[in-house]
Amino acid sequence: VNAAERPVAVWLVLSMLASVGFGIAYALDANGTLPHGNQWLGGSIAAALGCAGVATILWSIRLVPPEQVLEERHDVPSSRADRGAAGAELTAGVEVVSRRRGLARLLGGAVGALGLASLFPLRSLVGENPDATLGRTKWTAGARLVREDGSPLRAADIDEGSVATVFPEGFAGDADSQTMLVRLHPSLLRGDAAKASWSPDGFIAYSKVCTHAGCPVALYRNDIHALVCPCHQSAFDVTKGATPIEGPAERALPQLPLRREGEYLVAQSPYPEPVGPSWWDRR
Ligand code: FES
């Protein structure tokens, strides 16, 4: 590497080092031992690409001859002297290229290191299938309904037209399990006859996690018997299986099967379908 080539070589070596740094940062980040992992990953790959870019610019400025060469059209065949001169020029050109062999190796090394660094993130695609966990809540058969403070909820505590946020006993506050309990006059309930047996004495329970984007469906309009999500105003008709009647949600809120056990309410089973936004399991 001569003096003109040295800056190009330096930037190529820096690019390789940054690519190696990306690999190390990725490994440490995967172990959870690297604070600010995203910043290190982004910074190192940006440095690798930036250094390779600077090397390319310097190469074109310092090492590529700037002049334009035009050759006048001439008679065919060329004279013996011209052919001899062309051969000599070709030989000289090959020598120039072979003198840059070291630089070409460095360029190959920098591009190869970048290519290897870009393969590291493929490992991030390996992981547990989310279906195994995203489809479950803490509700189990026989779980008693409790309030947010963990106290058991008595059926007599809820008047007709009232609602309460409930959780499975032992898991008060669990975000995926939050459920809206509504008490209606039994004559109001319509729709799926099979699900009518899930609503003893007009008590009916739906997941509180909005099927649009996951906000808590925290409001209830007794005049239209609808649960309303405050985020984008989706409304769900609780008398008809919580089917959406307004707003962007397209899927009904899953219904939790209930039964009476003395003065308390308990779940007959877990939710029969996944709760929450429908994009990951339906579309
Ligand atoms: S999150 Fe409920 S309507 Fe958008």
PDB file of C-alpha atoms and ligand atoms in Angstrom:
ATOM      1  CA  VAL A   1       0.000   0.000   0.000  1.00  0.00           C
ATOM      2  CA  ASN A   2       1.589   3.278  -1.124  1.00  0.00           C
ATOM      3  CA  ALA A   3       1.021   6.755   0.289  1.00  0.00           C
ATOM      4  CA  ALA A   4      -1.922   7.507  -2.022  1.00  0.00           C
ATOM      5  CA  GLU A   5      -3.641   4.249  -1.105  1.00  0.00           C
ATOM      6  CA  ARG A   6      -3.024   4.466   2.645  1.00  0.00           C
ATOM      7  CA  PRO A   7      -6.114   6.561   3.594  1.00  0.00           C
ATOM      8  CA  VAL A   8      -8.358   4.173   1.636  1.00  0.00           C
ATOM      9  CA  ALA A   9      -6.802   1.202   3.433  1.00  0.00           C
ATOM     10  CA  VAL A  10      -7.291   2.874   6.837  1.00  0.00           C
ATOM     11  CA  TRP A  11     -11.019   3.470   6.234  1.00  0.00           C
ATOM     12  CA  LEU A  12     -11.503  -0.099   4.973  1.00  0.00           C
ATOM     13  CA  VAL A  13      -9.808  -1.481   8.104  1.00  0.00           C
ATOM     14  CA  LEU A  14     -12.008   0.775  10.281  1.00  0.00           C
ATOM     15  CA  SER A  15     -15.084  -0.569   8.475  1.00  0.00           C
ATOM     16  CA  MET A  16     -13.989  -4.148   9.192  1.00  0.00           C
ATOM     17  CA  LEU A  17     -13.391  -3.350  12.868  1.00  0.00           C
ATOM     18  CA  ALA A  18     -16.837  -1.749  13.138  1.00  0.00           C
ATOM     19  CA  SER A  19     -18.422  -4.867  11.580  1.00  0.00           C
ATOM     20  CA  VAL A  20     -16.625  -7.047  14.115  1.00  0.00           C
ATOM     21  CA  GLY A  21     -17.834  -4.647  16.831  1.00  0.00           C
ATOM     22  CA  PHE A  22     -21.409  -5.141  15.601  1.00  0.00           C
ATOM     23  CA  GLY A  23     -21.031  -8.906  15.976  1.00  0.00           C
ATOM     24  CA  ILE A  24     -19.699  -8.541  19.527  1.00  0.00           C
ATOM     25  CA  ALA A  25     -22.444  -6.051  20.459  1.00  0.00           C
ATOM     26  CA  TYR A  26     -25.082  -8.424  19.061  1.00  0.00           C
ATOM     27  CA  ALA A  27     -23.763 -11.351  21.114  1.00  0.00           C
ATOM     28  CA  LEU A  28     -23.593  -9.277  24.331  1.00  0.00           C
ATOM     29  CA  ASP A  29     -27.036  -7.796  23.714  1.00  0.00           C
ATOM     30  CA  ALA A  30     -28.499 -11.285  23.182  1.00  0.00           C
ATOM     31  CA  ASN A  31     -27.086 -12.260  26.612  1.00  0.00           C
ATOM     32  CA  GLY A  32     -28.556  -9.139  28.177  1.00  0.00           C
ATOM     33  CA  THR A  33     -25.127  -7.961  29.367  1.00  0.00           C
ATOM     34  CA  LEU A  34     -24.858  -4.853  27.185  1.00  0.00           C
ATOM     35  CA  PRO A  35     -26.480  -1.662  28.457  1.00  0.00           C
ATOM     36  CA  HIS A  36     -27.982   0.510  25.699  1.00  0.00           C
ATOM     37  CA  GLY A  37     -27.760  -2.454  23.311  1.00  0.00           C
ATOM     38  CA  ASN A  38     -29.790  -0.870  20.508  1.00  0.00           C
ATOM     39  CA  GLN A  39     -27.542   2.195  20.466  1.00  0.00           C
ATOM     40  CA  TRP A  40     -24.404   0.048  20.237  1.00  0.00           C
ATOM     41  CA  LEU A  41     -25.876  -2.098  17.462  1.00  0.00           C
ATOM     42  CA  GLY A  42     -27.051   0.896  15.454  1.00  0.00           C
ATOM     43  CA  GLY A  43     -23.823   2.839  16.031  1.00  0.00           C
ATOM     44  CA  SER A  44     -21.512  -0.001  15.017  1.00  0.00           C
ATOM     45  CA  ILE A  45     -23.364  -0.898  11.804  1.00  0.00           C
ATOM     46  CA  ALA A  46     -23.609   2.809  10.907  1.00  0.00           C
ATOM     47  CA  ALA A  47     -19.837   3.135  11.470  1.00  0.00           C
ATOM     48  CA  ALA A  48     -19.142   0.067   9.293  1.00  0.00           C
ATOM     49  CA  LEU A  49     -21.232   1.396   6.423  1.00  0.00           C
ATOM     50  CA  GLY A  50     -19.939   4.962   6.845  1.00  0.00           C
ATOM     51  CA  CYS A  51     -16.258   3.931   6.813  1.00  0.00           C
ATOM     52  CA  ALA A  52     -16.812   1.756   3.737  1.00  0.00           C
ATOM     53  CA  GLY A  53     -18.500   4.722   2.060  1.00  0.00           C
ATOM     54  CA  VAL A  54     -15.616   7.085   2.883  1.00  0.00           C
ATOM     55  CA  ALA A  55     -13.121   4.519   1.555  1.00  0.00           C
ATOM     56  CA  THR A  56     -15.066   4.246  -1.706  1.00  0.00           C
ATOM     57  CA  ILE A  57     -15.153   8.025  -2.149  1.00  0.00           C
ATOM     58  CA  LEU A  58     -11.413   8.362  -1.432  1.00  0.00           C
ATOM     59  CA  TRP A  59     -10.676   5.530  -3.848  1.00  0.00           C
ATOM     60  CA  SER A  60     -12.545   7.266  -6.649  1.00  0.00           C
ATOM     61  CA  ILE A  61     -10.922  10.658  -5.909  1.00  0.00           C
ATOM     62  CA  ARG A  62      -7.332   9.613  -5.291  1.00  0.00           C
ATOM     63  CA  LEU A  63      -6.796   6.418  -7.267  1.00  0.00           C
ATOM     64  CA  VAL A  64      -8.966   6.573 -10.370  1.00  0.00           C
ATOM     65  CA  PRO A  65      -7.236   8.653 -13.104  1.00  0.00           C
ATOM     66  CA  PRO A  66      -9.327  11.811 -13.632  1.00  0.00           C
ATOM     67  CA  GLU A  67      -8.524  12.495 -17.305  1.00  0.00           C
ATOM     68  CA  GLN A  68     -10.770  11.425 -20.149  1.00  0.00           C
ATOM     69  CA  VAL A  69      -8.985   9.606 -22.961  1.00  0.00           C
ATOM     70  CA  LEU A  70     -10.315   9.733 -26.506  1.00  0.00           C
ATOM     71  CA  GLU A  71      -8.979   7.631 -29.301  1.00  0.00           C
ATOM     72  CA  GLU A  72      -9.371   8.875 -32.860  1.00  0.00           C
ATOM     73  CA  ARG A  73     -10.908   6.405 -35.240  1.00  0.00           C
ATOM     74  CA  HIS A  74      -8.161   4.950 -37.350  1.00  0.00           C
ATOM     75  CA  ASP A  75      -7.771   2.669 -40.355  1.00  0.00           C
ATOM     76  CA  VAL A  76      -8.033  -1.043 -39.799  1.00  0.00           C
ATOM     77  CA  PRO A  77      -5.729  -2.850 -39.331  1.00  0.00           C
ATOM     78  CA  SER A  78      -3.498  -0.829 -36.978  1.00  0.00           C
ATOM     79  CA  SER A  79       0.072  -0.399 -37.885  1.00  0.00           C
ATOM     80  CA  ARG A  80       2.652  -2.646 -36.389  1.00  0.00           C
ATOM     81  CA  ALA A  81       3.951   0.205 -34.245  1.00  0.00           C
ATOM     82  CA  ASP A  82       0.447   0.993 -32.899  1.00  0.00           C
ATOM     83  CA  ARG A  83      -0.161  -2.619 -31.976  1.00  0.00           C
ATOM     84  CA  GLY A  84       3.156  -2.706 -30.168  1.00  0.00           C
ATOM     85  CA  ALA A  85       2.264   0.466 -28.260  1.00  0.00           C
ATOM     86  CA  ALA A  86      -1.183  -0.899 -27.311  1.00  0.00           C
ATOM     87  CA  GLY A  87       0.401  -4.068 -25.990  1.00  0.00           C
ATOM     88  CA  ALA A  88       2.829  -2.056 -23.897  1.00  0.00           C
ATOM     89  CA  GLU A  89      -0.035   0.064 -22.452  1.00  0.00           C
ATOM     90  CA  LEU A  90      -2.023  -3.067 -21.595  1.00  0.00           C
ATOM     91  CA  THR A  91       0.949  -4.568 -19.808  1.00  0.00           C
ATOM     92  CA  ALA A  92       1.434  -1.351 -17.837  1.00  0.00           C
ATOM     93  CA  GLY A  93      -2.274  -1.368 -16.871  1.00  0.00           C
ATOM     94  CA  VAL A  94      -2.050  -4.927 -15.581  1.00  0.00           C
ATOM     95  CA  GLU A  95       0.889  -3.898 -13.438  1.00  0.00           C
ATOM     96  CA  VAL A  96      -1.117  -0.997 -11.977  1.00  0.00           C
ATOM     97  CA  VAL A  97      -3.970  -3.365 -11.120  1.00  0.00           C
ATOM     98  CA  SER A  98      -1.632  -5.918  -9.552  1.00  0.00           C
ATOM     99  CA  ARG A  99      -0.017  -3.178  -7.425  1.00  0.00           C
ATOM    100  CA  ARG A 100      -3.497  -2.543  -5.941  1.00  0.00           C
ATOM    101  CA  ARG A 101      -3.990  -6.172  -5.056  1.00  0.00           C
ATOM    102  CA  GLY A 102      -3.525  -5.450  -1.356  1.00  0.00           C
ATOM    103  CA  LEU A 103      -6.139  -2.725  -1.457  1.00  0.00           C
ATOM    104  CA  ALA A 104      -8.522  -4.987  -3.359  1.00  0.00           C
ATOM    105  CA  ARG A 105      -8.104  -7.613  -0.630  1.00  0.00           C
ATOM    106  CA  LEU A 106      -8.921  -5.035   2.017  1.00  0.00           C
ATOM    107  CA  LEU A 107     -12.022  -4.007   0.055  1.00  0.00           C
ATOM    108  CA  GLY A 108     -13.070  -7.646  -0.173  1.00  0.00           C
ATOM    109  CA  GLY A 109     -12.465  -8.019   3.574  1.00  0.00           C
ATOM    110  CA  ALA A 110     -14.556  -4.954   4.413  1.00  0.00           C
ATOM    111  CA  VAL A 111     -17.446  -6.053   2.181  1.00  0.00           C
ATOM    112  CA  GLY A 112     -17.221  -9.611   3.540  1.00  0.00           C
ATOM    113  CA  ALA A 113     -17.255  -8.397   7.152  1.00  0.00           C
ATOM    114  CA  LEU A 114     -20.305  -6.245   6.418  1.00  0.00           C
ATOM    115  CA  GLY A 115     -22.021  -9.225   4.809  1.00  0.00           C
ATOM    116  CA  LEU A 116     -21.276 -11.385   7.843  1.00  0.00           C
ATOM    117  CA  ALA A 117     -22.509  -8.664  10.210  1.00  0.00           C
ATOM    118  CA  SER A 118     -25.788  -8.495   8.298  1.00  0.00           C
ATOM    119  CA  LEU A 119     -26.310 -12.233   8.963  1.00  0.00           C
ATOM    120  CA  PHE A 120     -26.252 -11.855  12.766  1.00  0.00           C
ATOM    121  CA  PRO A 121     -29.793 -10.450  13.037  1.00  0.00           C
ATOM    122  CA  LEU A 122     -31.124 -13.632  11.368  1.00  0.00           C
ATOM    123  CA  ARG A 123     -30.655 -15.325  14.738  1.00  0.00           C
ATOM    124  CA  SER A 124     -33.282 -12.983  16.156  1.00  0.00           C
ATOM    125  CA  LEU A 125     -35.875 -14.752  14.000  1.00  0.00           C
ATOM    126  CA  VAL A 126     -35.437 -17.897  16.110  1.00  0.00           C
ATOM    127  CA  GLY A 127     -37.709 -17.994  19.143  1.00  0.00           C
ATOM    128  CA  GLU A 128     -40.746 -19.427  20.800  1.00  0.00           C
ATOM    129  CA  ASN A 129     -43.935 -19.553  18.767  1.00  0.00           C
ATOM    130  CA  PRO A 130     -46.024 -16.745  20.310  1.00  0.00           C
ATOM    131  CA  ASP A 131     -49.252 -18.711  19.810  1.00  0.00           C
ATOM    132  CA  ALA A 132     -48.340 -20.791  22.852  1.00  0.00           C
ATOM    133  CA  THR A 133     -48.478 -17.831  25.225  1.00  0.00           C
ATOM    134  CA  LEU A 134     -50.533 -15.108  23.554  1.00  0.00           C
ATOM    135  CA  GLY A 135     -53.651 -17.275  23.460  1.00  0.00           C
ATOM    136  CA  ARG A 136     -53.872 -17.752  27.236  1.00  0.00           C
ATOM    137  CA  THR A 137     -55.038 -15.688  30.193  1.00  0.00           C
ATOM    138  CA  LYS A 138     -55.041 -16.530  33.908  1.00  0.00           C
ATOM    139  CA  TRP A 139     -58.697 -17.599  33.837  1.00  0.00           C
ATOM    140  CA  THR A 140     -59.231 -21.270  34.675  1.00  0.00           C
ATOM    141  CA  ALA A 141     -62.319 -23.407  35.258  1.00  0.00           C
ATOM    142  CA  GLY A 142     -63.726 -22.588  38.710  1.00  0.00           C
ATOM    143  CA  ALA A 143     -61.762 -19.317  39.146  1.00  0.00           C
ATOM    144  CA  ARG A 144     -63.769 -16.939  41.327  1.00  0.00           C
ATOM    145  CA  LEU A 145     -64.374 -13.384  40.115  1.00  0.00           C
ATOM    146  CA  VAL A 146     -62.595 -10.780  42.278  1.00  0.00           C
ATOM    147  CA  ARG A 147     -62.306  -7.007  42.187  1.00  0.00           C
ATOM    148  CA  GLU A 148     -59.135  -5.070  41.427  1.00  0.00           C
ATOM    149  CA  ASP A 149     -58.190  -5.124  45.142  1.00  0.00           C
ATOM    150  CA  GLY A 150     -58.488  -8.932  45.175  1.00  0.00           C
ATOM    151  CA  SER A 151     -61.699  -9.093  47.201  1.00  0.00           C
ATOM    152  CA  PRO A 152     -64.302 -11.644  45.978  1.00  0.00           C
ATOM    153  CA  LEU A 153     -67.270 -10.139  44.225  1.00  0.00           C
ATOM    154  CA  ARG A 154     -70.747 -11.147  45.363  1.00  0.00           C
ATOM    155  CA  ALA A 155     -73.506 -11.359  42.785  1.00  0.00           C
ATOM    156  CA  ALA A 156     -75.640  -9.162  45.011  1.00  0.00           C
ATOM    157  CA  ASP A 157     -73.022  -6.380  44.764  1.00  0.00           C
ATOM    158  CA  ILE A 158     -73.932  -5.670  41.126  1.00  0.00           C
ATOM    159  CA  ASP A 159     -77.277  -4.098  40.233  1.00  0.00           C
ATOM    160  CA  GLU A 160     -78.964  -4.442  36.865  1.00  0.00           C
ATOM    161  CA  GLY A 161     -77.440  -1.974  34.411  1.00  0.00           C
ATOM    162  CA  SER A 162     -74.147  -1.840  36.359  1.00  0.00           C
ATOM    163  CA  VAL A 163     -70.674  -3.007  35.398  1.00  0.00           C
ATOM    164  CA  ALA A 164     -67.519  -4.015  37.266  1.00  0.00           C
ATOM    165  CA  THR A 165     -63.965  -4.837  36.275  1.00  0.00           C
ATOM    166  CA  VAL A 166     -63.086  -8.314  37.506  1.00  0.00           C
ATOM    167  CA  PHE A 167     -60.083 -10.650  37.546  1.00  0.00           C
ATOM    168  CA  PRO A 168     -59.547 -14.339  38.350  1.00  0.00           C
ATOM    169  CA  GLU A 169     -58.907 -14.902  42.060  1.00  0.00           C
ATOM    170  CA  GLY A 170     -55.176 -14.736  42.786  1.00  0.00           C
ATOM    171  CA  PHE A 171     -54.428 -12.620  39.717  1.00  0.00           C
ATOM    172  CA  ALA A 172     -56.032  -9.251  40.479  1.00  0.00           C
ATOM    173  CA  GLY A 173     -54.604  -6.622  38.168  1.00  0.00           C
ATOM    174  CA  ASP A 174     -53.422  -9.069  35.475  1.00  0.00           C
ATOM    175  CA  ALA A 175     -53.659  -7.057  32.241  1.00  0.00           C
ATOM    176  CA  ASP A 176     -54.542  -9.931  29.880  1.00  0.00           C
ATOM    177  CA  SER A 177     -57.215 -11.276  32.229  1.00  0.00           C
ATOM    178  CA  GLN A 178     -59.088  -8.036  32.902  1.00  0.00           C
ATOM    179  CA  THR A 179     -62.775  -8.621  32.257  1.00  0.00           C
ATOM    180  CA  MET A 180     -65.909  -6.469  32.221  1.00  0.00           C
ATOM    181  CA  LEU A 181     -68.825  -7.956  34.137  1.00  0.00           C
ATOM    182  CA  VAL A 182     -72.211  -6.549  33.135  1.00  0.00           C
ATOM    183  CA  ARG A 183     -75.556  -7.299  34.727  1.00  0.00           C
ATOM    184  CA  LEU A 184     -78.543  -7.100  32.386  1.00  0.00           C
ATOM    185  CA  HIS A 185     -82.128  -8.162  32.645  1.00  0.00           C
ATOM    186  CA  PRO A 186     -82.023 -11.731  31.247  1.00  0.00           C
ATOM    187  CA  SER A 187     -84.742 -10.909  28.710  1.00  0.00           C
ATOM    188  CA  LEU A 188     -82.339  -8.480  26.984  1.00  0.00           C
ATOM    189  CA  LEU A 189     -79.831 -11.146  26.047  1.00  0.00           C
ATOM    190  CA  ARG A 190     -80.061 -12.240  22.419  1.00  0.00           C
ATOM    191  CA  GLY A 191     -77.984 -14.122  19.893  1.00  0.00           C
ATOM    192  CA  ASP A 192     -76.074 -17.359  20.377  1.00  0.00           C
ATOM    193  CA  ALA A 193     -78.309 -19.723  22.382  1.00  0.00           C
ATOM    194  CA  ALA A 194     -75.322 -21.829  23.442  1.00  0.00           C
ATOM    195  CA  LYS A 195     -73.715 -18.808  25.028  1.00  0.00           C
ATOM    196  CA  ALA A 196     -76.911 -17.967  26.937  1.00  0.00           C
ATOM    197  CA  SER A 197     -75.882 -20.682  29.413  1.00  0.00           C
ATOM    198  CA  TRP A 198     -72.720 -18.657  30.063  1.00  0.00           C
ATOM    199  CA  SER A 199     -74.742 -15.772  31.532  1.00  0.00           C
ATOM    200  CA  PRO A 200     -76.466 -16.886  34.766  1.00  0.00           C
ATOM    201  CA  ASP A 201     -79.176 -14.484  35.974  1.00  0.00           C
ATOM    202  CA  GLY A 202     -78.180 -11.879  33.380  1.00  0.00           C
ATOM    203  CA  PHE A 203     -74.527 -11.707  34.485  1.00  0.00           C
ATOM    204  CA  ILE A 204     -72.380 -11.607  31.367  1.00  0.00           C
ATOM    205  CA  ALA A 205     -68.615 -11.174  31.149  1.00  0.00           C
ATOM    206  CA  TYR A 206     -66.445 -10.011  28.248  1.00  0.00           C
ATOM    207  CA  SER A 207     -62.728  -9.466  27.882  1.00  0.00           C
ATOM    208  CA  LYS A 208     -61.826  -5.865  28.660  1.00  0.00           C
ATOM    209  CA  VAL A 209     -58.953  -5.888  26.146  1.00  0.00           C
ATOM    210  CA  CYS A 210     -60.169  -4.166  22.977  1.00  0.00           C
ATOM    211  CA  THR A 211     -60.019  -6.314  19.846  1.00  0.00           C
ATOM    212  CA  HIS A 212     -58.924  -3.280  17.831  1.00  0.00           C
ATOM    213  CA  ALA A 213     -55.628  -2.221  19.414  1.00  0.00           C
ATOM    214  CA  GLY A 214     -55.725  -3.515  22.972  1.00  0.00           C
ATOM    215  CA  CYS A 215     -56.939  -0.532  25.025  1.00  0.00           C
ATOM    216  CA  PRO A 216     -59.111  -1.293  28.067  1.00  0.00           C
ATOM    217  CA  VAL A 217     -62.784  -1.174  27.036  1.00  0.00           C
ATOM    218  CA  ALA A 218     -63.572   0.760  30.172  1.00  0.00           C
ATOM    219  CA  LEU A 219     -66.840   2.611  29.458  1.00  0.00           C
ATOM    220  CA  TYR A 220     -70.418   1.360  29.509  1.00  0.00           C
ATOM    221  CA  ARG A 221     -73.462   3.031  27.948  1.00  0.00           C
ATOM    222  CA  ASN A 222     -76.541   1.588  29.587  1.00  0.00           C
ATOM    223  CA  ASP A 223     -78.889   3.372  27.138  1.00  0.00           C
ATOM    224  CA  ILE A 224     -77.654   1.265  24.215  1.00  0.00           C
ATOM    225  CA  HIS A 225     -76.219  -1.615  26.310  1.00  0.00           C
ATOM    226  CA  ALA A 226     -72.779  -1.168  24.817  1.00  0.00           C
ATOM    227  CA  LEU A 227     -69.242  -1.359  26.112  1.00  0.00           C
ATOM    228  CA  VAL A 228     -67.219   1.507  24.618  1.00  0.00           C
ATOM    229  CA  CYS A 229     -63.473   1.737  24.091  1.00  0.00           C
ATOM    230  CA  PRO A 230     -62.199   5.261  24.810  1.00  0.00           C
ATOM    231  CA  CYS A 231     -59.225   4.990  22.444  1.00  0.00           C
ATOM    232  CA  HIS A 232     -61.002   4.975  19.057  1.00  0.00           C
ATOM    233  CA  GLN A 233     -64.639   4.764  20.132  1.00  0.00           C
ATOM    234  CA  SER A 234     -65.367   1.171  19.187  1.00  0.00           C
ATOM    235  CA  ALA A 235     -68.683   0.106  20.723  1.00  0.00           C
ATOM    236  CA  PHE A 236     -69.674  -3.494  21.455  1.00  0.00           C
ATOM    237  CA  ASP A 237     -73.312  -4.582  21.943  1.00  0.00           C
ATOM    238  CA  VAL A 238     -73.315  -6.656  25.132  1.00  0.00           C
ATOM    239  CA  THR A 239     -76.782  -8.057  24.418  1.00  0.00           C
ATOM    240  CA  LYS A 240     -75.497  -9.670  21.188  1.00  0.00           C
ATOM    241  CA  GLY A 241     -72.243 -11.308  22.170  1.00  0.00           C
ATOM    242  CA  ALA A 242     -70.347  -7.981  22.242  1.00  0.00           C
ATOM    243  CA  THR A 243     -70.391  -7.681  18.471  1.00  0.00           C
ATOM    244  CA  PRO A 244     -68.935  -4.372  17.256  1.00  0.00           C
ATOM    245  CA  ILE A 245     -71.582  -1.810  16.296  1.00  0.00           C
ATOM    246  CA  GLU A 246     -69.355   1.257  15.887  1.00  0.00           C
ATOM    247  CA  GLY A 247     -65.708   2.163  15.439  1.00  0.00           C
ATOM    248  CA  PRO A 248     -62.740   0.360  13.916  1.00  0.00           C
ATOM    249  CA  ALA A 249     -62.909  -2.941  15.872  1.00  0.00           C
ATOM    250  CA  GLU A 250     -64.011  -5.830  13.661  1.00  0.00           C
ATOM    251  CA  ARG A 251     -64.107  -8.716  16.116  1.00  0.00           C
ATOM    252  CA  ALA A 252     -66.439  -9.261  19.060  1.00  0.00           C
ATOM    253  CA  LEU A 253     -64.991  -9.156  22.560  1.00  0.00           C
ATOM    254  CA  PRO A 254     -64.443 -12.770  23.693  1.00  0.00           C
ATOM    255  CA  GLN A 255     -67.024 -13.909  26.249  1.00  0.00           C
ATOM    256  CA  LEU A 256     -66.031 -15.582  29.507  1.00  0.00           C
ATOM    257  CA  PRO A 257     -68.411 -18.449  30.428  1.00  0.00           C
ATOM    258  CA  LEU A 258     -69.828 -17.861  33.964  1.00  0.00           C
ATOM    259  CA  ARG A 259     -71.828 -19.833  36.500  1.00  0.00           C
ATOM    260  CA  ARG A 260     -73.210 -19.096  39.968  1.00  0.00           C
ATOM    261  CA  GLU A 261     -71.614 -20.774  42.960  1.00  0.00           C
ATOM    262  CA  GLY A 262     -73.693 -19.745  45.920  1.00  0.00           C
ATOM    263  CA  GLU A 263     -73.439 -15.993  46.297  1.00  0.00           C
ATOM    264  CA  TYR A 264     -70.344 -15.808  44.086  1.00  0.00           C
ATOM    265  CA  LEU A 265     -69.693 -15.971  40.357  1.00  0.00           C
ATOM    266  CA  VAL A 266     -67.002 -18.252  38.902  1.00  0.00           C
ATOM    267  CA  ALA A 267     -65.654 -18.992  35.437  1.00  0.00           C
ATOM    268  CA  GLN A 268     -66.905 -22.187  33.797  1.00  0.00           C
ATOM    269  CA  SER A 269     -63.672 -22.408  31.780  1.00  0.00           C
ATOM    270  CA  PRO A 270     -60.905 -20.171  30.391  1.00  0.00           C
ATOM    271  CA  TYR A 271     -61.754 -17.850  27.499  1.00  0.00           C
ATOM    272  CA  PRO A 272     -62.658 -20.094  24.539  1.00  0.00           C
ATOM    273  CA  GLU A 273     -60.660 -17.882  22.139  1.00  0.00           C
ATOM    274  CA  PRO A 274     -57.656 -15.528  22.382  1.00  0.00           C
ATOM    275  CA  VAL A 275     -58.316 -12.093  23.854  1.00  0.00           C
ATOM    276  CA  GLY A 276     -56.936  -8.829  22.546  1.00  0.00           C
ATOM    277  CA  PRO A 277     -56.212  -7.344  19.130  1.00  0.00           C
ATOM    278  CA  SER A 278     -57.056  -9.678  16.305  1.00  0.00           C
ATOM    279  CA  TRP A 279     -54.130  -8.905  14.028  1.00  0.00           C
ATOM    280  CA  TRP A 280     -51.823 -11.621  15.342  1.00  0.00           C
ATOM    281  CA  ASP A 281     -54.176 -14.580  15.278  1.00  0.00           C
ATOM    282  CA  ARG A 282     -56.760 -13.802  12.641  1.00  0.00           C
ATOM    283  CA  ARG A 283     -55.307 -11.802   9.742  1.00  0.00           C
TER     284      ARG A 283
HETATM  285  S1  FES B   1     -58.164   0.258  20.838  1.00  0.00           S
HETATM  286 FE1  FES B   1     -60.262   0.164  21.170  1.00  0.00          FE
HETATM  287  S2  FES B   1     -61.113   1.163  19.509  1.00  0.00           S
HETATM  288 FE2  FES B   1     -59.005   1.223  19.103  1.00  0.00          FE
END
